[in-house]
Amino acid sequence: MELKEKMLYVFGALVVLLLIINQQWMTILNPAFILGFIFIREAILNENGKIQAILFVTLLAIGRIVAEYHFQAVFYFEYILIAFFMGCIIYNIYKSSSAKRFRNVTALVVIVALLMASNIYVSAYMESQRVFKDANLQRIVSDAYEDRFIDADIELEEGSSDLERIDHLNITGRTVRSLEGIEHLPSLWELGILGQNRLLDYSELAKLENLKRLTITDPHPDFNLSDLPKLENLEWLTVRQHSLGNQEDEIIELSNFPNLTRLSIDDDLFNESEPLTIDITEAPHLEDLSVYNTTKIVGLEEAENLERISIRGIYNQAEVEQYKDEIRKLRPDIEVR
């Protein structure tokens, strides 16, 4: 065994020791970790390995750029690593003599089966141990904690005092499919779900008893305000960059937000749609209403706390301006913009 190979094994042993000390068991069990060590060994000891190293780094860089910037998704290093090694093995089988191909193909099938089984097991175990079932959401929570508390490590366990310290959170920059587990942030009072989110199920928000402010921007095209659960303590609700014309029956009801004081719904898409009707009868505490493309507000006469109304319209601007004048006559005490 050459000296550089001995040094490589010593280095690998030190890495494993550090992972054990830091209780990073899932990293050690991950097949990508083992494949990575094999890859480094081949790159150091074999000339062909150096060529493969250049190809791998190039593939890694392209994968990261595409995942992070184009799809706004989390980049999974292990998937690129496993795919690259499978490609190398298939290439080597193709280049081998016909006498060895059957044996090599059999070995490849066994390797792939073992990798898939171990990866499925590790992934399932990791998911069962996560406080937040969506890995992207868990990363966002962890990053938010580290940014706020100066790179402090967060303890991601149920009932953790670290999770209780998070009182505001912006879910942005990654594709989050589920909010399951968000109830483990009991102090959360301000939440932003921002930037091309594709959430369809918002029911988990009902578990946030202290949620006061909620902002949703660029939601799924099928999103409706009726998708939001009953949020007893919500005071501010903002929805932006969403086509209001997608609302079922073109009526906005606020029965799920009985303590709402401020509502802002802005359609930056400027879709040409029929004017909406907003029913504020079940939001008696509403003080500030800012909406787009609306020419009928139900319950305006009984809204004793309403102080300001802002209505915007593009395709029906004349109709909107006429309705503003009607509001001024009906409720001269309200500031209309």
Short mmCIF file of C-alpha atoms in Angstrom, two decimals:
data_model
loop_
_atom_site.label_atom_id
_atom_site.label_comp_id
_atom_site.label_asym_id
_atom_site.label_seq_id
_atom_site.Cartn_x
_atom_site.Cartn_y
_atom_site.Cartn_z
CA MET A 1 0.00 0.00 0.00
CA GLU A 2 1.43 3.36 -1.04
CA LEU A 3 1.98 6.17 1.44
CA LYS A 4 -0.64 8.42 -0.14
CA GLU A 5 -3.20 5.62 0.09
CA LYS A 6 -2.37 5.11 3.79
CA MET A 7 -2.77 8.84 4.38
CA LEU A 8 -6.12 8.74 2.62
CA TYR A 9 -7.40 5.98 4.92
CA VAL A 10 -6.14 7.86 7.99
CA PHE A 11 -7.93 10.98 6.80
CA GLY A 12 -11.12 8.99 6.17
CA ALA A 13 -10.94 7.49 9.66
CA LEU A 14 -10.57 10.98 11.17
CA VAL A 15 -13.61 12.22 9.25
CA VAL A 16 -15.68 9.27 10.47
CA LEU A 17 -14.47 9.90 14.04
CA LEU A 18 -15.51 13.55 13.84
CA LEU A 19 -18.93 12.55 12.51
CA ILE A 20 -19.34 10.08 15.38
CA ILE A 21 -18.35 12.73 17.94
CA ASN A 22 -20.93 15.11 16.46
CA GLN A 23 -23.52 12.29 16.31
CA GLN A 24 -23.94 12.61 12.54
CA TRP A 25 -25.04 9.00 12.18
CA MET A 26 -27.16 9.53 9.09
CA THR A 27 -24.23 11.06 7.21
CA ILE A 28 -22.14 7.95 7.87
CA LEU A 29 -24.98 5.64 6.81
CA ASN A 30 -25.71 7.60 3.66
CA PRO A 31 -24.44 5.65 0.63
CA ALA A 32 -23.27 8.91 -0.93
CA PHE A 33 -20.72 9.28 1.88
CA ILE A 34 -19.20 5.87 1.13
CA LEU A 35 -19.26 6.49 -2.62
CA GLY A 36 -17.60 9.85 -2.08
CA PHE A 37 -14.69 8.19 -0.28
CA ILE A 38 -14.29 5.64 -3.08
CA PHE A 39 -14.40 8.43 -5.63
CA ILE A 40 -11.64 10.40 -3.86
CA ARG A 41 -9.51 7.27 -3.61
CA GLU A 42 -9.82 6.60 -7.35
CA ALA A 43 -9.04 10.23 -8.17
CA ILE A 44 -5.83 10.10 -6.10
CA LEU A 45 -4.52 6.66 -7.10
CA ASN A 46 -5.54 6.31 -10.76
CA GLU A 47 -4.88 8.53 -13.74
CA ASN A 48 -8.36 7.86 -15.11
CA GLY A 49 -9.74 8.88 -11.74
CA LYS A 50 -8.37 12.40 -12.22
CA ILE A 51 -10.27 12.72 -15.50
CA GLN A 52 -13.41 11.47 -13.79
CA ALA A 53 -12.84 14.01 -11.02
CA ILE A 54 -12.92 16.88 -13.51
CA LEU A 55 -16.12 15.53 -15.07
CA PHE A 56 -17.70 15.05 -11.66
CA VAL A 57 -16.92 18.58 -10.44
CA THR A 58 -18.35 20.00 -13.67
CA LEU A 59 -21.53 17.95 -13.27
CA LEU A 60 -21.76 19.00 -9.63
CA ALA A 61 -21.51 22.70 -10.49
CA ILE A 62 -24.12 22.45 -13.26
CA GLY A 63 -26.48 20.51 -10.99
CA ARG A 64 -26.21 23.09 -8.23
CA ILE A 65 -26.83 26.03 -10.56
CA VAL A 66 -29.86 24.38 -12.17
CA ALA A 67 -31.37 23.24 -8.87
CA GLU A 68 -30.81 26.39 -6.82
CA TYR A 69 -31.34 29.16 -9.35
CA HIS A 70 -33.66 27.77 -12.01
CA PHE A 71 -35.93 25.45 -10.04
CA GLN A 72 -35.41 27.18 -6.67
CA ALA A 73 -35.01 23.74 -5.14
CA VAL A 74 -32.69 22.26 -2.58
CA PHE A 75 -29.57 20.73 -4.10
CA TYR A 76 -29.02 17.11 -3.08
CA PHE A 77 -25.33 16.27 -3.40
CA GLU A 78 -25.85 12.54 -2.90
CA TYR A 79 -28.10 12.16 -5.94
CA ILE A 80 -25.50 13.68 -8.26
CA LEU A 81 -22.81 11.54 -6.64
CA ILE A 82 -24.73 8.28 -7.02
CA ALA A 83 -25.78 9.08 -10.59
CA PHE A 84 -22.18 9.88 -11.52
CA PHE A 85 -20.85 6.62 -10.11
CA MET A 86 -23.50 4.60 -11.86
CA GLY A 87 -22.50 6.30 -15.11
CA CYS A 88 -18.83 5.45 -14.53
CA ILE A 89 -19.64 1.81 -13.79
CA ILE A 90 -21.83 1.47 -16.89
CA TYR A 91 -19.08 3.04 -19.01
CA ASN A 92 -16.46 0.63 -17.63
CA ILE A 93 -18.74 -2.34 -18.33
CA TYR A 94 -19.21 -1.15 -21.90
CA LYS A 95 -15.44 -0.91 -22.36
CA SER A 96 -14.69 -4.32 -20.84
CA SER A 97 -14.32 -7.55 -22.81
CA SER A 98 -17.39 -9.66 -23.55
CA ALA A 99 -16.17 -12.40 -21.17
CA LYS A 100 -16.35 -10.00 -18.23
CA ARG A 101 -19.57 -8.22 -19.14
CA PHE A 102 -22.00 -10.74 -17.63
CA ARG A 103 -20.10 -10.72 -14.35
CA ASN A 104 -19.90 -6.93 -14.37
CA VAL A 105 -23.59 -6.52 -15.18
CA THR A 106 -24.48 -8.86 -12.31
CA ALA A 107 -22.27 -6.86 -9.97
CA LEU A 108 -23.88 -3.63 -11.16
CA VAL A 109 -27.39 -4.94 -10.49
CA VAL A 110 -26.37 -5.98 -6.97
CA ILE A 111 -24.70 -2.62 -6.28
CA VAL A 112 -27.70 -0.66 -7.54
CA ALA A 113 -30.11 -2.82 -5.50
CA LEU A 114 -28.04 -2.36 -2.33
CA LEU A 115 -27.72 1.38 -2.89
CA MET A 116 -31.43 1.80 -3.52
CA ALA A 117 -32.38 -0.28 -0.48
CA SER A 118 -29.97 1.54 1.83
CA ASN A 119 -30.94 4.94 0.47
CA ILE A 120 -34.67 4.22 0.90
CA TYR A 121 -34.04 3.01 4.45
CA VAL A 122 -31.86 5.98 5.36
CA SER A 123 -34.29 8.47 3.79
CA ALA A 124 -37.27 6.92 5.57
CA TYR A 125 -35.45 6.93 8.88
CA MET A 126 -34.33 10.54 8.45
CA GLU A 127 -37.87 11.60 7.57
CA SER A 128 -39.26 9.88 10.66
CA GLN A 129 -36.75 11.77 12.81
CA ARG A 130 -37.48 15.19 11.32
CA VAL A 131 -39.57 17.66 13.28
CA PHE A 132 -40.69 19.16 9.97
CA LYS A 133 -41.70 16.48 7.47
CA ASP A 134 -40.67 18.67 4.53
CA ALA A 135 -36.85 18.73 4.41
CA ASN A 136 -36.88 22.11 2.68
CA LEU A 137 -38.96 23.66 5.47
CA GLN A 138 -36.62 22.20 8.07
CA ARG A 139 -33.63 23.76 6.30
CA ILE A 140 -35.39 27.13 6.13
CA VAL A 141 -36.14 27.04 9.86
CA SER A 142 -32.55 26.05 10.64
CA ASP A 143 -31.13 28.81 8.41
CA ALA A 144 -33.46 31.41 9.94
CA TYR A 145 -32.34 30.45 13.43
CA GLU A 146 -28.65 30.59 12.52
CA ASP A 147 -29.04 33.98 10.80
CA ARG A 148 -30.85 35.50 13.75
CA PHE A 149 -28.75 34.07 16.54
CA ILE A 150 -25.34 34.50 14.86
CA ASP A 151 -24.61 31.04 13.45
CA ALA A 152 -25.88 29.24 16.55
CA ASP A 153 -26.74 25.57 16.05
CA ILE A 154 -30.43 24.83 16.42
CA GLU A 155 -31.76 21.82 18.29
CA LEU A 156 -34.38 20.35 15.98
CA GLU A 157 -36.42 18.28 18.42
CA GLU A 158 -40.01 18.43 19.60
CA GLY A 159 -40.34 20.81 22.53
CA SER A 160 -36.91 22.33 21.89
CA SER A 161 -36.40 25.75 23.49
CA ASP A 162 -34.61 26.79 20.28
CA LEU A 163 -37.79 26.30 18.26
CA GLU A 164 -39.72 28.34 20.81
CA ARG A 165 -37.38 31.30 20.21
CA ILE A 166 -38.43 31.67 16.57
CA ASP A 167 -41.21 34.29 16.43
CA HIS A 168 -41.12 35.24 12.73
CA LEU A 169 -40.25 33.26 9.61
CA ASN A 170 -40.12 33.76 5.85
CA ILE A 171 -40.52 30.63 3.74
CA THR A 172 -38.86 31.65 0.50
CA GLY A 173 -36.20 30.60 -2.01
CA ARG A 174 -37.02 26.91 -1.84
CA THR A 175 -39.90 24.75 -2.91
CA VAL A 176 -41.85 23.73 0.19
CA ARG A 177 -44.62 21.20 -0.36
CA SER A 178 -45.85 20.72 3.21
CA LEU A 179 -46.18 22.80 6.38
CA GLU A 180 -46.49 19.72 8.58
CA GLY A 181 -44.61 20.25 11.83
CA ILE A 182 -44.94 24.04 11.87
CA GLU A 183 -46.86 23.71 15.14
CA HIS A 184 -43.46 23.17 16.78
CA LEU A 185 -42.92 26.93 16.43
CA PRO A 186 -45.39 27.98 19.16
CA SER A 187 -44.07 31.56 19.41
CA LEU A 188 -44.47 32.28 15.70
CA TRP A 189 -46.55 35.43 15.28
CA GLU A 190 -45.44 36.57 11.81
CA LEU A 191 -45.16 34.25 8.80
CA GLY A 192 -44.35 34.96 5.17
CA ILE A 193 -44.90 32.32 2.47
CA LEU A 194 -43.14 34.06 -0.37
CA GLY A 195 -42.05 33.63 -3.97
CA GLN A 196 -43.62 31.07 -6.30
CA ASN A 197 -44.68 28.75 -3.51
CA ARG A 198 -46.62 25.69 -4.60
CA LEU A 199 -48.45 24.91 -1.39
CA LEU A 200 -51.94 23.50 -1.75
CA ASP A 201 -52.61 22.57 1.89
CA TYR A 202 -52.59 25.39 4.44
CA SER A 203 -54.48 23.49 7.16
CA GLU A 204 -51.38 23.24 9.38
CA LEU A 205 -51.54 27.01 9.96
CA ALA A 206 -54.52 26.43 12.25
CA LYS A 207 -52.08 25.00 14.81
CA LEU A 208 -50.26 28.34 15.14
CA GLU A 209 -52.28 29.85 17.98
CA ASN A 210 -50.14 33.00 18.22
CA LEU A 211 -50.06 33.83 14.51
CA LYS A 212 -50.88 37.54 14.07
CA ARG A 213 -49.56 38.39 10.61
CA LEU A 214 -49.59 36.28 7.46
CA THR A 215 -48.21 37.26 4.04
CA ILE A 216 -48.62 35.07 0.95
CA THR A 217 -47.06 36.07 -2.38
CA ASP A 218 -47.26 34.39 -5.77
CA PRO A 219 -49.20 31.34 -4.55
CA HIS A 220 -50.30 28.34 -6.58
CA PRO A 221 -52.67 29.32 -9.43
CA ASP A 222 -55.46 27.29 -7.80
CA PHE A 223 -55.11 29.07 -4.46
CA ASN A 224 -58.25 30.57 -2.91
CA LEU A 225 -58.65 32.49 0.34
CA SER A 226 -61.06 29.75 1.37
CA ASP A 227 -58.05 27.39 1.43
CA LEU A 228 -56.84 29.12 4.58
CA PRO A 229 -58.07 27.52 7.82
CA LYS A 230 -59.77 29.36 10.66
CA LEU A 231 -57.14 31.63 12.21
CA GLU A 232 -58.75 33.06 15.32
CA ASN A 233 -55.96 35.45 16.28
CA LEU A 234 -54.85 36.62 12.84
CA GLU A 235 -54.80 40.42 12.62
CA TRP A 236 -52.98 41.19 9.35
CA LEU A 237 -53.46 39.26 6.11
CA THR A 238 -51.64 40.14 2.87
CA VAL A 239 -51.97 38.27 -0.44
CA ARG A 240 -49.99 39.51 -3.44
CA GLN A 241 -49.33 38.54 -7.05
CA HIS A 242 -52.39 36.38 -7.30
CA SER A 243 -55.25 36.47 -9.78
CA LEU A 244 -58.35 37.32 -7.80
CA GLY A 245 -60.39 36.06 -10.71
CA ASN A 246 -59.60 32.54 -9.49
CA GLN A 247 -61.78 33.02 -6.43
CA GLU A 248 -64.71 30.61 -6.37
CA ASP A 249 -67.96 32.49 -7.02
CA GLU A 250 -65.83 35.66 -7.08
CA ILE A 251 -66.74 36.38 -3.44
CA ILE A 252 -64.20 36.95 -0.69
CA GLU A 253 -65.44 36.00 2.77
CA LEU A 254 -63.54 36.67 5.99
CA SER A 255 -65.35 34.32 8.36
CA ASN A 256 -62.10 32.44 9.07
CA PHE A 257 -60.45 35.61 10.38
CA PRO A 258 -62.78 37.05 13.06
CA ASN A 259 -60.10 39.29 14.61
CA LEU A 260 -58.68 40.66 11.36
CA THR A 261 -57.80 44.36 11.50
CA ARG A 262 -55.95 44.76 8.21
CA LEU A 263 -56.53 43.05 4.84
CA SER A 264 -54.48 43.69 1.71
CA ILE A 265 -55.08 41.75 -1.51
CA ASP A 266 -53.07 42.90 -4.50
CA ASP A 267 -53.28 41.33 -7.96
CA ASP A 268 -50.05 42.31 -9.68
CA LEU A 269 -50.93 40.06 -12.61
CA PHE A 270 -53.53 42.58 -13.80
CA ASN A 271 -55.84 39.85 -15.04
CA GLU A 272 -59.00 41.08 -16.69
CA SER A 273 -61.76 39.55 -14.60
CA GLU A 274 -65.18 40.41 -13.25
CA PRO A 275 -65.23 42.69 -10.18
CA LEU A 276 -65.17 40.85 -6.89
CA THR A 277 -67.51 41.06 -3.94
CA ILE A 278 -65.97 41.29 -0.47
CA ASP A 279 -68.04 40.32 2.55
CA ILE A 280 -66.66 41.92 5.72
CA THR A 281 -69.65 41.27 7.97
CA GLU A 282 -67.76 38.58 9.92
CA ALA A 283 -64.64 40.73 10.41
CA PRO A 284 -66.00 43.34 12.86
CA HIS A 285 -62.53 44.54 13.92
CA LEU A 286 -61.37 45.41 10.39
CA GLU A 287 -59.72 48.85 10.27
CA ASP A 288 -57.79 48.91 6.99
CA LEU A 289 -58.99 47.34 3.73
CA SER A 290 -56.85 47.39 0.59
CA VAL A 291 -58.11 45.38 -2.39
CA TYR A 292 -57.96 45.13 -6.16
CA ASN A 293 -60.78 45.04 -8.69
CA THR A 294 -63.66 45.37 -6.23
CA THR A 295 -66.93 47.21 -6.69
CA LYS A 296 -69.03 45.74 -3.89
CA ILE A 297 -68.30 45.51 -0.17
CA VAL A 298 -70.95 43.69 1.85
CA GLY A 299 -71.34 44.86 5.44
CA LEU A 300 -69.86 48.30 4.88
CA GLU A 301 -72.62 50.04 6.83
CA GLU A 302 -72.04 47.93 9.97
CA ALA A 303 -68.22 48.11 9.88
CA GLU A 304 -67.84 50.46 12.84
CA ASN A 305 -64.05 50.12 13.13
CA LEU A 306 -63.25 50.56 9.43
CA GLU A 307 -61.06 53.65 8.92
CA ARG A 308 -59.45 53.27 5.49
CA ILE A 309 -60.35 51.70 2.16
CA SER A 310 -58.03 51.48 -0.83
CA ILE A 311 -59.40 50.08 -4.09
CA ARG A 312 -57.39 49.65 -7.27
CA GLY A 313 -58.51 48.70 -10.73
CA ILE A 314 -56.90 48.59 -14.16
CA TYR A 315 -59.42 47.24 -16.67
CA ASN A 316 -62.42 48.60 -14.75
CA GLN A 317 -60.89 51.82 -13.45
CA ALA A 318 -63.92 54.00 -14.23
CA GLU A 319 -66.22 51.55 -12.44
CA VAL A 320 -63.91 51.46 -9.43
CA GLU A 321 -63.77 55.26 -9.21
CA GLN A 322 -67.55 55.42 -9.33
CA TYR A 323 -67.79 52.92 -6.48
CA LYS A 324 -65.33 54.97 -4.43
CA ASP A 325 -67.65 57.96 -4.71
CA GLU A 326 -70.55 55.80 -3.51
CA ILE A 327 -68.53 54.76 -0.46
CA ARG A 328 -67.68 58.37 0.37
CA LYS A 329 -71.37 59.25 0.34
CA LEU A 330 -72.37 56.20 2.37
CA ARG A 331 -69.54 56.43 4.89
CA PRO A 332 -68.02 59.94 4.92
CA ASP A 333 -66.08 58.99 8.07
CA ILE A 334 -63.94 56.50 6.11
CA GLU A 335 -60.80 57.55 4.24
CA VAL A 336 -61.15 56.26 0.67
CA ARG A 337 -58.11 56.01 -1.60
#
